[in-house]
Amino acid sequence: MTSEVVAASSVPAPGRAVRVREIATELRGLRGSLIPILHAVQEELGYVDQPDVPVIADVLNLSVAEVHGVVTFYKDFRRTPAGRTVVAICQAEACRSVGAVELAEHAKRRVGCGFGETTYDGRITLDEVYCFGNCALGPAVQVGERLHGRVTAARLDALLGDAR
Amino acid sequence: MTRVFVPRDSAARSVGADEVAERLAVLAPEVEVVRNGSRGMLWLEPLVEIETPAGRIGYGPVAPEDIDGLVAGGMLAGARDLAACLGSVEALPWMRQQQRLTFARVGVTDPLSVDDYTSYGGLRGLRQALAQTPAEVVETVVESGLRGRGGAGFPTGIKWRTVLGASADLKFVCCNADEGDSGTFADRMLIEGDPFTLIEGMTIAAYAVGASEGYVYLRSEYPDAVATLRAAIELARTEGWLGDDVLGSGSGFVFDLQVRVGAGAYICGEETSMLESLEGKRGMVRAKPPIPALQGLFGLPTVVNNVLSLATVPTILANGAEAYASYGVGRSLGTSVFQLGGNVARGGIVETAFGITLGELVNDFGGGTSSGRPIRAVQVGGPLGAYLPTEQFDLPMDYEAFAAAGAMVGHGGIVVFDETVNMAAMARFAFEFCAAESCGKCTPCRVGAVRGVETIDRIVAGDNREKNLVVLGDLCDLMTDGSLCAMGGLTPLPVRSAVRHFGKDFGS
Ligand SMILES: Cc1cc2nc3c(=O)[nH]c(=O)nc-3n(C[C@H](O)[C@H](O)[C@H](O)COP(=O)(O)O)c2cc1C
Ligand code: SF4
Ligand code: FES
């Protein structure tokens, strides 16, 4: 259940297909290039759109089903655009031992959406992650590109407030 | 020029190290700020160190807003009368009581300085290796007793012997840096704090088995580690440590490596799933045999080792197998890099010889809980590891002793929980996690984990409690016996240990 708000991708559909083909062509020389290609597409275009799949499959000479299978197997690959800021809260054991579940409940109430969802205004996507390797300084929360440690509910509110 | 150290480790950055470094640069443009790795005393981060004639003097934890006062109080001259002053960092009991072999340089050097690397003993192991035959290198690793640090504890040298003995035009070295276990962060800290050591270890492995290409499968949750390792690989190429003639030895030994970023699947830490993922496929676990040593990446002979296994090889080659094997107990030789996390007062990295007890790690190094409440349980070895009560704190950290106690050392992560933990909720979580992360290949794992969640819910609700506890036991047996890999096979470990030691939480 992602929101209907689509933070319009700056690359329109035909341009997008051209760009996806370029990315795939550029990287196809790598051994096992599909995952690097999907990462590169997502990094530049924000997510892996359904129409990207046949383009990539064509460049790699794979079936559409194979590429589709890979895209859906890995949690990292988004099928729809994310909000402007992605807030990812660690929910693994070490962070649980210092209140990560309660912190997540607080965040969901505060933001108004659940894990894997985006707010209606397209401002925030809330995600759950299983360990950032910051287990001695939990709860760990990543806001955009930045990792934060020892995040209390008050600190999370401040971080969310900064996320425009 | 005074040198000041402010870690660039992502744990330190998560509590303000960048802001500290930035403020220092503004306040004291005359000092040189070095961004080192972390010493692993994470409760003291950001830990600022000043280089003085009397050694490196530490201050911590230093919040960005403390910097002005500390500088005014003489921190940059190593003033000892400041409240945050810890004295000589190397003299702190936490550091002194460790035996840092794998982590010798982490926190000490600038991770991306090739000069630091070589002046602190880097490349000695590789030079030593290149002066020997590949078979001699393999035997040195066998004799050192080094066992895989990724979890299973398989002897590293024996694995290498198999790959060396396989004939193929192309062989690979794949480093497992997926570090998916909660409570583990040593792979990350090694890569962020001393990446050349991993590169050196992989290069030695490649020489020993006759491989020419290497891959590091690094989890996407670790962007700083990815960036640091990629930068280090570039530098190593420029220095001739990697490439067509490694170290310019004229031996014709060719080796290069690249980083591949994972995509958020825990199962891709399992070695055959990782290989599938490296091949660009879904991370479906492969049946063994064939073993990866013979038919690994793209069906070719492949070494798969954890970051710490590979990063320990340079010190073994540099100082000899005997020196390494002189540490440890029984069949668990050498040192291990333990990680203290969760609800712990002093969390971080403790590298010490095997044989230290769980209690010494958690109480003496860790200082008990961070909440100040009594400890109720610790989980050792990640999400597939057992929960242990304090009554078992005299267990030595030793692969065999843990196995005999129905537990596992795994990757050495120790997560502490205080008395507020609900162990039925943790057991339920173990099943939930297995259900979410299962690759789906076998029914006991894929379906059993979902049944497990339901069964625990019934037990906790008091619905046919006794009968459902039996169902839970049977389910655990089925998963243990009928799963292809340790994801389904070991999920019963946390569940059973929770029921056994903390039955009260299941409504008894
Ligand atoms: C579900 C599962 C997850 C695993 N995750 C990791 C991991 O994150 N890192 C790792 O090094 N080994 C992991 N392993 C162990 C690997 O399969 C393999 O034993 C290891 O990489 C071999 O290297 P080593 O001998 O140096 O330990 C995992 C195993 C299983 C079953
Ligand atoms: S035990 Fe689970 S994760 Fe392992 S192969 Fe079977 S289904 Fe896949
Ligand atoms: S468990 Fe949360 S960062 Fe590791």
XYZ file of C-alpha atoms and ligand atoms in Angstrom:
715
model
C 0.000 0.000 0.000
C 2.079 2.872 -1.157
C 0.507 6.288 -1.459
C -1.016 7.513 -4.673
C 1.207 10.535 -4.614
C 3.812 10.027 -7.227
C 6.806 12.279 -6.873
C 6.987 12.687 -10.629
C 10.184 11.274 -11.968
C 12.102 13.928 -13.850
C 12.621 11.546 -16.761
C 9.441 11.014 -18.813
C 8.560 7.542 -20.025
C 10.217 7.361 -23.471
C 13.311 9.150 -22.159
C 13.319 6.788 -19.237
C 13.426 3.704 -21.433
C 16.335 5.170 -23.373
C 18.186 5.941 -20.177
C 17.528 2.494 -18.685
C 18.887 0.934 -21.846
C 22.004 3.101 -21.627
C 22.616 2.135 -18.003
C 22.122 -1.549 -18.727
C 24.342 -1.412 -21.792
C 27.061 0.397 -19.898
C 27.164 -2.190 -17.098
C 26.390 -5.404 -18.929
C 30.093 -6.245 -19.259
C 30.261 -6.986 -15.520
C 29.905 -10.592 -14.504
C 26.435 -11.091 -13.069
C 25.524 -7.550 -14.017
C 21.779 -7.599 -13.288
C 21.922 -6.474 -9.667
C 24.451 -3.678 -10.308
C 22.174 -2.517 -13.158
C 19.080 -2.498 -10.944
C 20.966 -0.569 -8.262
C 22.137 1.948 -10.860
C 18.631 2.406 -12.272
C 17.175 2.914 -8.830
C 19.947 5.275 -7.806
C 19.423 7.508 -10.815
C 15.704 7.156 -11.458
C 14.462 6.546 -7.930
C 12.843 3.147 -8.429
C 12.585 0.228 -10.829
C 9.455 0.728 -12.889
C 7.620 -2.182 -14.484
C 8.395 -0.979 -18.056
C 12.120 -0.950 -17.172
C 12.077 -4.719 -16.763
C 11.690 -5.738 -20.444
C 14.287 -3.162 -21.455
C 16.863 -4.621 -19.059
C 15.885 -8.168 -20.018
C 16.438 -7.307 -23.671
C 19.906 -5.846 -23.082
C 20.995 -8.847 -20.993
C 19.330 -11.388 -23.208
C 17.319 -12.729 -20.272
C 13.616 -13.478 -20.075
C 11.344 -10.822 -18.612
C 10.314 -13.374 -15.985
C 13.888 -13.797 -14.813
C 14.471 -10.080 -14.380
C 11.091 -9.669 -12.748
C 11.933 -12.486 -10.349
C 15.112 -10.748 -9.277
C 13.486 -7.332 -8.859
C 10.809 -8.779 -6.597
C 13.155 -11.040 -4.601
C 15.231 -8.200 -3.176
C 13.692 -5.763 -0.697
C 15.965 -2.926 -1.777
C 14.340 -2.508 -5.155
C 11.380 -0.159 -5.046
C 8.596 -0.646 -7.545
C 7.156 2.825 -6.970
C 8.831 6.149 -6.160
C 9.748 6.817 -2.540
C 8.844 9.922 -0.620
C 11.245 12.858 -0.547
C 12.863 11.542 2.628
C 13.178 7.872 3.463
C 13.186 7.162 7.180
C 14.405 3.640 7.964
C 14.137 2.321 11.504
C 16.140 -0.715 12.581
C 13.888 -3.439 13.963
C 16.483 -6.126 14.624
C 17.202 -7.710 18.015
C 19.864 -5.372 19.396
C 17.789 -2.300 18.638
C 14.701 -4.067 20.031
C 16.539 -4.472 23.336
C 16.593 -0.688 23.666
C 13.090 0.125 22.497
C 13.118 0.039 18.684
C 9.628 -1.464 18.470
C 8.142 1.289 20.627
C 10.087 3.863 18.607
C 8.608 2.467 15.409
C 5.073 2.661 16.824
C 5.725 6.273 17.739
C 7.032 7.011 14.254
C 4.047 5.403 12.544
C 1.604 7.459 14.634
C 3.576 10.615 14.148
C 4.092 10.256 10.392
C 0.702 8.719 9.715
C 1.789 5.732 7.686
C 3.169 2.271 8.250
C 6.359 0.535 7.176
C 6.746 0.372 3.421
C 4.322 3.268 2.976
C 4.621 6.882 1.943
C 2.711 9.805 3.389
C -0.029 11.338 1.224
C 1.974 14.490 0.654
C 4.907 12.421 -0.609
C 7.112 13.824 2.118
C 8.198 10.702 3.987
C 8.546 6.999 3.303
C 8.826 4.843 6.398
C 10.874 1.645 6.127
C 12.032 -1.075 8.463
C 15.600 -2.329 8.219
C 17.237 -5.303 9.891
C 20.520 -3.981 11.199
C 22.747 -1.105 10.191
C 25.689 -2.481 12.172
C 25.156 0.207 14.801
C 23.973 -2.260 17.413
C 25.888 -0.797 20.349
C 24.306 2.617 19.808
C 20.670 1.715 19.161
C 17.982 2.434 18.352
C 19.461 3.143 14.934
C 17.555 5.200 12.381
C 18.579 6.314 8.911
C 17.106 9.554 7.632
C 17.917 10.075 3.977
C 21.573 9.186 3.700
C 22.399 9.788 7.349
C 22.582 7.221 10.088
C 21.661 8.262 13.617
C 22.357 6.397 16.834
C 20.637 6.316 20.241
C 17.487 7.780 18.728
C 14.801 8.619 21.300
C 11.223 9.509 20.387
C 12.033 13.194 20.917
C 15.103 12.972 18.714
C 13.091 11.207 16.032
C 10.497 13.992 16.133
C 13.245 16.542 15.599
C 14.669 14.543 12.695
C 11.209 14.155 11.154
C 10.609 17.854 11.551
C 13.764 18.556 9.584
C 12.650 16.241 6.789
C 10.902 18.441 4.239
C 51.542 20.254 13.680
C 49.257 18.763 16.311
C 47.328 15.785 15.032
C 43.802 15.256 16.278
C 41.880 12.050 15.593
C 38.111 12.048 15.095
C 36.699 8.736 13.859
C 35.004 8.409 10.484
C 33.385 5.130 11.486
C 29.663 5.182 10.815
C 28.806 4.402 14.461
C 30.831 7.440 15.537
C 29.218 9.501 12.798
C 25.776 8.393 13.978
C 26.376 10.252 17.222
C 27.966 13.395 15.795
C 31.605 12.736 14.828
C 31.304 14.740 11.594
C 30.000 17.784 13.435
C 32.823 17.464 15.953
C 35.412 17.311 13.164
C 33.850 20.280 11.366
C 33.759 22.423 14.493
C 37.366 21.549 15.275
C 38.457 22.622 11.824
C 36.788 25.991 12.367
C 38.092 26.534 15.891
C 41.606 25.299 15.345
C 42.590 25.530 11.693
C 46.205 24.976 12.713
C 45.679 21.353 13.750
C 45.530 18.404 11.406
C 42.298 16.477 11.839
C 42.749 12.796 10.945
C 39.606 10.752 10.401
C 40.610 7.383 11.840
C 38.566 4.238 12.299
C 36.944 3.635 15.656
C 38.795 2.034 18.569
C 35.643 0.078 19.184
C 34.765 1.720 22.510
C 31.475 2.774 21.078
C 29.947 4.166 24.260
C 32.729 6.780 24.210
C 31.995 7.948 20.657
C 32.672 10.489 19.403
C 36.087 9.773 20.906
C 38.581 12.530 20.121
C 42.284 11.755 20.475
C 45.175 14.209 20.618
C 48.643 13.089 19.654
C 51.096 14.170 22.365
C 54.672 13.219 23.257
C 53.115 11.057 26.009
C 50.971 9.110 23.536
C 47.443 9.648 22.312
C 45.212 11.280 24.910
C 41.498 10.585 24.584
C 38.383 12.634 25.263
C 34.936 11.181 25.100
C 32.147 11.092 24.540
C 32.487 14.519 22.948
C 29.269 16.095 21.705
C 29.588 18.754 19.010
C 28.425 21.373 21.520
C 31.248 20.415 23.916
C 34.045 21.199 21.494
C 34.331 24.941 22.157
C 34.685 24.421 25.891
C 37.168 21.598 25.491
C 39.357 23.576 23.122
C 39.253 26.578 25.470
C 40.185 24.233 28.321
C 43.357 23.081 26.582
C 42.245 19.818 25.001
C 44.461 20.381 21.978
C 47.496 20.440 24.255
C 46.348 17.221 25.897
C 45.042 18.841 29.124
C 44.260 16.114 31.624
C 42.105 18.082 34.037
C 39.059 18.153 31.769
C 36.095 16.013 32.800
C 35.948 14.289 29.411
C 39.644 13.359 29.511
C 40.244 9.607 29.522
C 44.038 9.756 29.672
C 46.125 7.620 27.397
C 43.788 5.635 25.168
C 46.078 2.654 24.919
C 46.341 2.467 28.723
C 42.572 2.170 29.204
C 41.691 -1.222 30.727
C 39.231 -1.930 27.881
C 42.081 -1.643 25.363
C 44.872 -3.148 27.478
C 42.949 -6.322 28.218
C 42.445 -7.150 24.555
C 44.710 -8.972 22.117
C 44.235 -7.107 18.915
C 45.622 -9.029 15.986
C 42.928 -8.736 13.304
C 41.970 -5.282 14.580
C 45.562 -4.154 15.256
C 45.318 -1.020 13.123
C 41.616 -0.238 13.433
C 41.200 3.092 15.195
C 44.927 3.711 15.146
C 45.529 4.667 11.524
C 43.922 6.702 8.786
C 42.089 3.896 6.941
C 42.874 5.344 3.511
C 46.507 6.238 4.083
C 48.830 3.848 2.270
C 51.747 5.243 4.268
C 50.019 4.538 7.568
C 49.231 1.074 6.353
C 52.784 0.125 5.506
C 54.342 1.861 8.501
C 52.032 -0.069 10.857
C 52.979 -3.465 9.474
C 50.739 -3.663 6.411
C 51.870 -5.843 3.466
C 54.289 -7.871 5.594
C 51.966 -10.849 5.330
C 51.574 -10.556 1.572
C 55.322 -10.194 1.005
C 55.900 -13.239 3.160
C 53.286 -15.171 1.182
C 54.743 -14.251 -2.198
C 58.110 -15.571 -1.028
C 56.524 -18.988 -0.466
C 54.786 -21.441 -2.765
C 50.977 -21.375 -2.794
C 50.905 -24.778 -1.093
C 53.135 -23.466 1.705
C 50.810 -20.539 2.249
C 47.837 -22.889 2.460
C 49.621 -25.081 5.005
C 50.525 -22.056 7.119
C 46.846 -21.140 7.298
C 45.941 -24.755 8.129
C 48.522 -24.834 10.933
C 47.328 -21.552 12.397
C 44.042 -23.247 13.252
C 42.062 -20.357 11.741
C 38.378 -21.251 11.451
C 35.810 -19.333 9.469
C 34.467 -16.379 11.401
C 31.233 -16.167 9.406
C 29.441 -18.605 11.649
C 30.097 -22.212 10.777
C 33.699 -22.307 11.990
C 35.041 -24.423 9.137
C 38.871 -24.531 8.987
C 39.932 -21.892 6.484
C 43.116 -23.618 5.364
C 41.324 -26.867 4.575
C 38.875 -24.997 2.367
C 41.760 -23.320 0.568
C 43.489 -26.673 0.058
C 40.437 -27.902 -1.850
C 40.392 -24.847 -4.092
C 44.139 -25.067 -4.711
C 43.734 -28.698 -5.716
C 40.971 -27.957 -8.214
C 42.173 -27.296 -11.723
C 40.479 -24.545 -13.680
C 41.525 -21.629 -15.867
C 39.661 -19.221 -13.655
C 39.094 -19.280 -9.902
C 37.534 -16.742 -7.587
C 37.900 -15.392 -4.079
C 34.599 -14.126 -2.700
C 34.462 -12.256 0.544
C 31.240 -12.561 2.467
C 30.627 -9.086 3.873
C 26.878 -9.464 4.110
C 27.007 -9.275 7.928
C 23.276 -9.678 8.306
C 23.249 -10.748 11.945
C 21.835 -8.267 14.379
C 24.431 -7.422 16.994
C 27.371 -7.857 14.662
C 29.381 -4.990 13.276
C 33.001 -6.183 13.240
C 33.057 -6.709 9.462
C 31.791 -3.187 8.987
C 34.286 -1.669 11.409
C 37.194 -3.547 9.871
C 36.244 -2.406 6.381
C 35.668 1.184 7.445
C 38.693 1.245 9.749
C 41.360 -0.794 7.945
C 40.201 -1.792 4.456
C 43.681 -2.570 3.134
C 43.868 -5.500 5.542
C 40.912 -7.145 3.847
C 42.404 -6.432 0.422
C 45.720 -7.920 1.570
C 43.977 -10.991 3.005
C 42.029 -11.578 -0.196
C 45.192 -11.165 -2.250
C 46.980 -13.761 -0.135
C 43.995 -16.096 -0.525
C 44.054 -15.596 -4.285
C 47.772 -16.345 -4.462
C 47.364 -19.421 -2.283
C 44.609 -21.003 -4.369
C 45.467 -19.658 -7.826
C 42.564 -17.229 -8.189
C 42.707 -14.069 -10.258
C 39.404 -12.337 -9.532
C 37.859 -11.297 -6.252
C 34.471 -10.040 -5.184
C 33.357 -8.512 -1.925
C 29.637 -8.960 -1.385
C 28.840 -6.053 0.913
C 25.415 -5.301 2.316
C 23.616 -2.203 1.083
C 22.885 -1.176 4.672
C 26.591 -0.243 4.942
C 27.071 2.663 2.495
C 30.123 4.043 4.317
C 31.861 0.684 4.168
C 31.099 0.440 0.448
C 32.594 3.872 -0.209
C 35.673 3.271 1.940
C 36.427 -0.120 0.418
C 35.990 1.168 -3.128
C 38.357 4.042 -2.394
C 40.874 1.652 -0.851
C 40.740 -0.651 -3.881
C 41.473 2.317 -6.163
C 44.468 3.260 -4.014
C 45.698 -0.322 -3.913
C 45.590 -0.460 -7.715
C 47.542 2.789 -7.969
C 50.151 1.421 -5.560
C 50.469 -1.801 -7.542
C 49.147 -3.887 -4.636
C 46.481 -5.168 -7.012
C 46.611 -5.650 -10.746
C 48.680 -7.408 -13.369
C 51.824 -7.875 -11.331
C 50.963 -7.728 -7.650
C 53.623 -5.826 -5.659
C 55.747 -5.695 -8.800
C 57.196 -9.022 -7.774
C 57.702 -10.063 -11.366
C 56.035 -13.335 -10.456
C 53.242 -12.693 -12.891
C 50.684 -13.010 -10.113
C 47.548 -11.201 -11.277
C 44.710 -10.282 -8.960
C 42.020 -7.633 -8.907
C 38.818 -7.292 -6.999
C 35.565 -5.393 -6.907
C 32.783 -4.575 -4.509
C 29.258 -5.817 -5.173
C 26.460 -4.308 -3.144
C 23.749 -6.572 -1.742
C 20.090 -5.736 -2.005
C 18.526 -6.267 1.384
C 18.172 -10.045 1.641
C 19.405 -11.717 4.830
C 19.607 -15.097 3.137
C 22.276 -13.768 0.768
C 24.713 -14.134 3.669
C 24.438 -17.889 3.209
C 27.333 -18.656 0.920
C 25.554 -20.364 -1.970
C 22.769 -17.792 -1.932
C 25.470 -15.112 -2.038
C 27.005 -16.764 -5.084
C 23.621 -16.843 -6.823
C 23.225 -13.170 -6.043
C 26.709 -12.401 -7.380
C 25.661 -14.172 -10.560
C 22.764 -11.739 -10.838
C 20.043 -14.113 -9.743
C 17.568 -14.452 -6.913
C 19.291 -15.520 -3.715
C 18.058 -19.111 -3.756
C 20.184 -21.450 -1.648
C 21.904 -24.227 -3.591
C 22.038 -27.817 -2.422
C 25.524 -28.981 -1.430
C 27.341 -30.877 -2.881
C 28.750 -29.577 -5.082
C 30.641 -27.429 -2.596
C 31.568 -23.882 -3.634
C 35.267 -24.712 -3.293
C 34.867 -26.913 -6.367
C 31.846 -25.411 -8.126
C 31.241 -21.961 -6.771
C 30.778 -18.701 -8.630
C 29.676 -19.441 -12.212
C 30.426 -23.092 -11.455
C 34.155 -22.453 -10.966
C 36.362 -23.177 -7.940
C 35.767 -20.451 -5.381
C 36.992 -19.498 -1.939
C 34.159 -18.046 0.127
C 35.255 -16.544 3.406
C 33.986 -14.051 5.893
C 35.644 -10.617 6.200
C 37.278 -11.465 9.519
C 38.632 -14.809 8.309
C 40.323 -13.084 5.364
C 41.460 -10.061 7.369
C 43.180 -12.350 9.872
C 45.319 -14.033 7.232
C 47.875 -11.181 6.885
C 48.833 -11.327 10.569
C 49.132 -15.126 10.368
C 51.482 -14.901 7.403
C 53.445 -12.025 8.905
C 53.977 -13.560 12.334
C 53.683 -17.259 11.679
C 51.079 -19.921 12.267
C 52.433 -20.802 15.689
C 52.162 -17.300 17.045
C 48.493 -17.233 16.082
C 47.741 -20.714 17.347
C 49.306 -19.881 20.706
C 46.089 -18.009 21.500
C 42.809 -19.729 22.236
C 41.570 -23.001 23.682
C 40.838 -26.505 22.405
C 40.007 -26.386 18.729
C 39.112 -22.689 18.870
C 42.500 -21.172 18.230
C 43.605 -17.597 17.838
C 41.609 -14.543 18.719
C 38.041 -13.679 17.933
C 36.495 -10.304 17.471
C 33.500 -10.246 19.800
C 30.879 -7.555 19.512
C 28.824 -6.267 22.436
C 25.533 -4.657 21.518
C 21.980 -4.048 22.563
C 21.182 -3.008 26.116
C 24.791 -2.835 27.272
C 26.575 -0.078 29.164
C 29.862 -0.355 27.271
C 29.170 -1.679 23.811
C 31.765 -2.258 21.142
C 34.570 -4.475 19.900
C 36.484 -6.884 22.110
C 39.167 -8.839 20.281
C 40.559 -11.466 22.576
C 41.697 -15.077 22.614
C 38.953 -17.702 22.525
C 38.225 -19.065 25.978
C 37.171 -15.859 27.692
C 33.815 -16.465 29.355
C 30.534 -14.983 28.263
C 30.208 -13.331 31.676
C 33.615 -11.693 31.448
C 32.635 -10.193 28.120
C 29.195 -9.011 29.164
C 29.949 -7.889 32.713
C 33.637 -6.973 32.815
C 33.943 -5.452 29.358
C 30.291 -4.568 28.847
C 29.558 -3.294 32.341
C 26.057 -4.814 32.415
C 23.037 -3.129 30.888
C 22.769 0.450 29.732
C 19.362 0.765 31.399
C 20.894 -0.124 34.766
C 18.372 -2.935 35.262
C 19.524 -6.525 35.756
C 20.427 -8.592 32.703
C 17.823 -11.181 31.814
C 19.183 -12.757 28.645
C 21.856 -12.473 26.028
C 21.625 -13.701 22.471
C 24.903 -14.917 21.040
C 25.541 -15.453 17.348
C 22.845 -13.407 15.650
C 19.177 -14.117 14.926
C 19.867 -17.847 14.593
C 21.745 -17.989 17.906
C 20.484 -19.124 21.294
C 19.216 -16.923 24.133
C 21.198 -17.613 27.282
C 20.360 -16.727 30.891
C 22.961 -15.306 33.292
C 23.302 -18.782 34.844
C 25.289 -19.710 31.741
C 27.721 -16.823 31.976
C 30.603 -19.119 32.824
C 30.470 -20.664 29.333
C 33.789 -20.125 27.568
C 33.684 -18.552 24.141
C 34.673 -21.668 22.248
C 32.873 -23.236 19.265
C 32.631 -26.698 20.847
C 31.620 -25.539 24.329
C 28.817 -23.447 22.857
C 27.611 -26.256 20.618
C 27.539 -28.601 23.623
C 25.347 -26.076 25.438
C 22.863 -25.915 22.552
C 24.123 -22.512 21.489
C 26.508 -21.092 18.906
C 29.312 -18.561 18.804
C 28.457 -17.654 15.223
C 29.958 -14.366 14.123
C 30.664 -13.404 17.747
C 27.851 -10.911 18.264
C 26.444 -10.685 21.792
C 23.187 -8.834 22.332
C 22.199 -7.964 25.888
C 18.593 -7.704 27.128
C 17.478 -6.417 30.499
C 14.663 -7.778 32.670
C 11.953 -5.957 30.708
C 12.384 -8.259 27.710
C 9.520 -10.577 26.844
C 11.130 -13.761 25.628
C 7.970 -15.110 24.024
C 7.979 -11.984 21.883
C 11.618 -12.607 20.973
C 10.883 -16.236 20.055
C 7.957 -15.076 17.950
C 10.248 -12.573 16.269
C 12.728 -15.340 15.410
C 9.985 -17.120 13.486
C 8.716 -13.903 11.910
C 12.208 -13.091 10.721
C 12.665 -16.586 9.294
C 9.315 -16.378 7.514
C 10.212 -13.008 5.997
C 13.770 -13.909 5.002
C 13.376 -17.537 3.924
C 14.465 -18.091 0.329
C 11.389 -20.288 -0.015
C 13.073 -23.403 -1.321
C 12.054 -25.778 1.465
C 8.683 -26.193 3.107
C 9.789 -26.700 6.736
C 11.436 -23.285 6.650
C 8.981 -21.376 4.485
C 5.769 -22.726 5.981
C 7.104 -23.905 9.332
C 8.144 -20.420 10.336
C 4.646 -19.078 9.674
C 3.149 -21.945 11.716
C 5.648 -21.136 14.441
C 4.359 -17.582 14.773
C 0.773 -18.850 15.039
C 1.694 -21.525 17.557
C 3.474 -19.084 19.841
C 0.493 -16.760 19.641
C -1.756 -19.610 20.816
C 0.591 -20.579 23.624
C 0.792 -17.027 24.892
C -2.996 -16.651 24.636
C -3.331 -19.764 26.805
C -5.115 -21.654 24.027
C -4.344 -25.379 24.552
C -1.028 -24.348 25.994
C 0.467 -27.760 26.777
C -0.611 -29.260 23.492
C 0.725 -26.324 21.537
C 4.075 -26.485 23.320
C 4.349 -30.030 21.996
C 3.385 -28.804 18.522
C 6.099 -26.169 18.848
C 8.665 -28.818 19.768
C 7.687 -30.983 16.805
C 7.826 -28.009 14.501
C 11.320 -27.194 15.725
C 12.397 -30.812 15.134
C 11.004 -30.702 11.633
C 12.754 -27.437 10.804
C 16.049 -28.659 12.272
C 15.994 -31.893 10.304
C 14.211 -30.889 7.131
C 15.800 -27.597 6.116
C 18.380 -27.268 3.402
C 20.339 -24.516 5.140
C 20.842 -23.036 8.580
C 18.158 -20.371 8.098
C 15.413 -22.895 8.684
C 17.749 -25.306 10.427
C 18.825 -22.981 13.213
C 15.763 -20.807 13.781
C 14.720 -23.404 16.387
C 17.815 -22.461 18.407
C 16.584 -19.065 19.657
C 13.050 -20.427 19.972
C 13.913 -23.511 22.001
C 16.392 -21.740 24.214
C 13.770 -19.098 24.980
C 11.229 -21.753 25.947
C 13.769 -23.736 27.940
C 15.255 -20.904 29.954
C 12.398 -18.427 30.091
C 9.316 -20.648 30.215
C 7.557 -18.119 32.447
C 7.107 -15.791 29.478
C 5.220 -18.525 27.652
C 2.624 -18.599 30.396
C 3.858 -21.514 32.492
C 21.112 -17.733 6.831
C 22.592 -17.604 6.834
C 23.168 -16.349 6.857
C 24.556 -16.205 6.848
N 25.069 -14.944 6.881
C 26.415 -14.787 6.814
C 26.970 -13.486 6.783
O 26.261 -12.473 6.835
N 28.315 -13.369 6.717
C 29.142 -14.480 6.679
O 30.344 -14.316 6.588
N 28.633 -15.713 6.706
C 27.292 -15.899 6.774
N 26.782 -17.178 6.778
C 27.727 -18.312 6.697
C 28.116 -18.603 5.254
O 27.183 -19.494 4.702
C 29.492 -19.254 5.140
O 29.585 -20.296 6.038
C 30.654 -18.313 5.389
O 30.559 -17.179 4.603
C 31.961 -19.006 5.086
O 33.046 -18.168 5.447
P 33.980 -18.506 6.693
O 34.379 -19.951 6.568
O 35.130 -17.588 6.551
O 33.178 -18.261 7.902
C 25.388 -17.348 6.818
C 24.804 -18.614 6.805
C 23.433 -18.746 6.818
C 22.846 -20.112 6.800
S 16.121 -23.498 4.993
Fe 14.913 -21.735 4.342
S 16.404 -20.264 3.589
Fe 17.463 -22.254 3.715
S 17.209 -23.157 1.668
Fe 15.464 -23.857 2.862
S 13.853 -22.316 2.460
Fe 15.774 -21.429 1.798
S 20.344 -4.263 15.474
Fe 19.879 -2.237 14.949
S 21.712 -1.557 14.072
Fe 22.136 -3.644 14.478
